[in-house]
Amino acid sequence: MNCVEFEIRLAKLKSGENPGDEFIKHRNQCAKCTKLANEVEGLFQLIEVDASKTVSPFLSTRIMAALDKKAMEVHISIQKAWQIAAVSLALIAGFNLALFMDYRQSPTDADSVLSEYFFAGNAGMEIENNWLKLSTDED
Amino acid sequence: MTENTNAIIVEKVKQGDKEAYRHLVMRYQQKVFQTCIGFLQNEADAEDLTQEIFIKAYQKIESFRFQSAFSTWLYRISVNTCVNFLRKQKVKRLLFMDSGNQSKELKGVSEPADYSIEREEQRRMLRTALKELTTMQRKVFVLSQYHDLSNKETAEVLEISEKAVESLLFRARMKLQKAVKERMTND
Ligand SMILES: [Zn+2]
């Protein structure tokens, strides 16, 4: 086994697995590969230490409290949405009512002509006559 | 807790029984935390992210259709959330040229009182080497080395073949060895 083969074998080695005679033989003969294998072993020990850290005993309580808070936020935002919708509807209704009242109280010239046209006995005759007269004049 | 029990609890949660979710949190918080440690290399951030992952899983639970084990689904969310967190952190650092987090990162997981300069150096090298990995290599490495999942389980979480897991893990470990060799040359 040479150094490159040693490195490849080292990268494939599973924890607790027997690396084989050739690997051990090269490790014992090559100072560079011995150092590499030791360093890599040290790294994996470090990973093991980090991975064995235990989670805080309060984490689950924290998570459940955060979920409650989120649910409350959603509830409040739904409530707010309803409030905004209700206020908007009230405003629109008020605005329309004001328009309607205004319309009832002060009819414009156009309104007068229209109502005359629809409600008079000879509805719109005068307008039509004028128009006919105009178009005749133009001809 | 078997997968059947998980299914019953998930159904309860879907029906609005929030308290039932506590059982799932208790069961899986340690494993999710280990994954976060592997990605973030920092205990405090790892706990915050574990919390975020469980909240996200709760909000998404309606979309869980029992096509895989609940744990597989949860670990998938964990890995993706960790990767997104790292991406955001990277962008933040680029935008604000923030090196402040670096010192926090270097302390990382709390050490026993007798930890040596050698250990600190080792930790720094590990972090540098982990950053050199591609996203997929890192996912596989963390699930296998920190989370202690088998290649088959890792493959299920990442929705890739076992062969791909094997290959990614090998390449990740070769990169790690390369970092060690470079450090040896510099010494
Ligand atoms: Zn050698």
mmCIF file of C-alpha atoms in Angstrom, chain A residues 4 6-15 32-33 35-36 38-47 49-57 59-64 66-68 70-71, chain B residues 18-19 21-22 25-26 29-30 33-34 37 41 43 47-48 50-51 54-55 58-59 109-111 118-119 122-123 125-126 141 145-146 151 169-170 173-174 176-177 180-181 183-184 187:
data_model
loop_
_atom_site.group_PDB
_atom_site.id
_atom_site.type_symbol
_atom_site.label_atom_id
_atom_site.label_comp_id
_atom_site.label_asym_id
_atom_site.label_seq_id
_atom_site.Cartn_x
_atom_site.Cartn_y
_atom_site.Cartn_z
ATOM 1 C CA VAL A 4 -2.414 7.609 -1.812
ATOM 2 C CA PHE A 6 -3.648 4.710 2.469
ATOM 3 C CA GLU A 7 -5.506 8.042 2.282
ATOM 4 C CA ILE A 8 -8.314 6.518 0.229
ATOM 5 C CA ARG A 9 -8.678 3.636 2.683
ATOM 6 C CA LEU A 10 -8.642 6.103 5.577
ATOM 7 C CA ALA A 11 -11.476 8.127 4.007
ATOM 8 C CA LYS A 12 -13.573 4.985 3.588
ATOM 9 C CA LEU A 13 -12.906 3.608 7.062
ATOM 10 C CA LYS A 14 -15.991 3.281 9.249
ATOM 11 C CA SER A 15 -15.818 3.774 12.984
ATOM 12 C CA LYS A 32 3.495 11.187 7.362
ATOM 13 C CA CYS A 33 0.530 8.812 7.128
ATOM 14 C CA LYS A 35 0.426 11.727 11.614
ATOM 15 C CA LEU A 36 -2.434 12.138 9.134
ATOM 16 C CA ASN A 38 -3.838 10.513 14.153
ATOM 17 C CA GLU A 39 -5.013 14.011 13.214
ATOM 18 C CA VAL A 40 -8.088 12.670 11.430
ATOM 19 C CA GLU A 41 -8.871 10.474 14.422
ATOM 20 C CA GLY A 42 -8.636 13.571 16.627
ATOM 21 C CA LEU A 43 -11.099 15.405 14.379
ATOM 22 C CA PHE A 44 -13.616 12.596 14.573
ATOM 23 C CA GLN A 45 -13.261 12.513 18.350
ATOM 24 C CA LEU A 46 -14.030 16.234 18.377
ATOM 25 C CA ILE A 47 -17.110 15.650 16.223
ATOM 26 C CA VAL A 49 -17.866 15.319 21.596
ATOM 27 C CA ASP A 50 -19.908 18.002 19.805
ATOM 28 C CA ALA A 51 -22.540 15.523 18.677
ATOM 29 C CA SER A 52 -22.975 14.205 22.219
ATOM 30 C CA LYS A 53 -23.996 17.641 23.553
ATOM 31 C CA THR A 54 -27.451 17.395 25.042
ATOM 32 C CA VAL A 55 -30.261 19.772 24.373
ATOM 33 C CA SER A 56 -31.450 22.095 27.160
ATOM 34 C CA PRO A 57 -34.179 20.479 29.323
ATOM 35 C CA LEU A 59 -36.262 23.515 25.035
ATOM 36 C CA SER A 60 -39.512 21.574 24.637
ATOM 37 C CA THR A 61 -41.286 24.048 26.954
ATOM 38 C CA ARG A 62 -39.811 26.912 24.942
ATOM 39 C CA ILE A 63 -41.044 25.335 21.698
ATOM 40 C CA MET A 64 -44.561 24.785 23.021
ATOM 41 C CA ALA A 66 -43.527 29.691 20.997
ATOM 42 C CA LEU A 67 -46.297 27.694 19.295
ATOM 43 C CA ASP A 68 -48.878 29.188 21.690
ATOM 44 C CA LYS A 70 -47.757 32.054 17.198
ATOM 45 C CA ALA A 71 -51.337 30.803 17.541
ATOM 46 C CA LYS B 18 -51.475 21.010 19.983
ATOM 47 C CA GLU B 19 -50.472 19.374 23.245
ATOM 48 C CA TYR B 21 -47.145 17.706 19.495
ATOM 49 C CA ARG B 22 -45.116 17.903 22.712
ATOM 50 C CA VAL B 25 -40.826 17.395 20.274
ATOM 51 C CA MET B 26 -39.614 15.371 23.256
ATOM 52 C CA GLN B 29 -35.458 17.373 19.774
ATOM 53 C CA GLN B 30 -32.086 15.786 20.571
ATOM 54 C CA PHE B 33 -30.329 19.586 17.774
ATOM 55 C CA GLN B 34 -27.399 17.327 16.799
ATOM 56 C CA ILE B 37 -24.804 21.544 15.864
ATOM 57 C CA GLN B 41 -21.051 24.550 15.126
ATOM 58 C CA GLU B 43 -24.824 25.527 20.686
ATOM 59 C CA GLU B 47 -31.023 25.528 19.996
ATOM 60 C CA ASP B 48 -32.725 28.535 18.410
ATOM 61 C CA THR B 50 -34.117 23.555 16.644
ATOM 62 C CA GLN B 51 -37.025 25.620 17.946
ATOM 63 C CA PHE B 54 -40.218 22.356 15.239
ATOM 64 C CA ILE B 55 -42.414 25.406 14.674
ATOM 65 C CA TYR B 58 -45.951 22.072 13.150
ATOM 66 C CA GLN B 59 -47.122 24.642 10.630
ATOM 67 C CA VAL B 109 -19.674 24.271 21.566
ATOM 68 C CA SER B 110 -18.687 24.785 25.187
ATOM 69 C CA GLU B 111 -15.419 23.130 26.096
ATOM 70 C CA GLU B 118 -4.416 22.291 20.149
ATOM 71 C CA ARG B 119 -8.138 21.573 20.503
ATOM 72 C CA GLN B 122 -8.432 21.447 15.606
ATOM 73 C CA ARG B 123 -11.871 23.037 15.898
ATOM 74 C CA MET B 125 -9.597 23.454 11.059
ATOM 75 C CA LEU B 126 -12.797 21.412 11.237
ATOM 76 C CA PHE B 141 -21.485 14.422 6.349
ATOM 77 C CA GLN B 145 -21.268 11.903 11.511
ATOM 78 C CA TYR B 146 -23.295 14.149 13.829
ATOM 79 C CA ASN B 151 -26.320 5.494 4.710
ATOM 80 C CA LEU B 169 -19.392 10.952 2.189
ATOM 81 C CA PHE B 170 -16.122 9.688 0.729
ATOM 82 C CA ARG B 173 -13.875 12.916 4.134
ATOM 83 C CA MET B 174 -11.169 13.266 1.480
ATOM 84 C CA LEU B 176 -11.331 16.912 5.421
ATOM 85 C CA GLN B 177 -8.111 14.906 5.129
ATOM 86 C CA VAL B 180 -5.478 18.180 7.744
ATOM 87 C CA LYS B 181 -2.613 17.599 5.305
ATOM 88 C CA ARG B 183 -2.251 22.144 8.134
ATOM 89 C CA MET B 184 0.490 19.540 8.587
ATOM 90 C CA ASP B 187 3.300 23.395 10.733
#
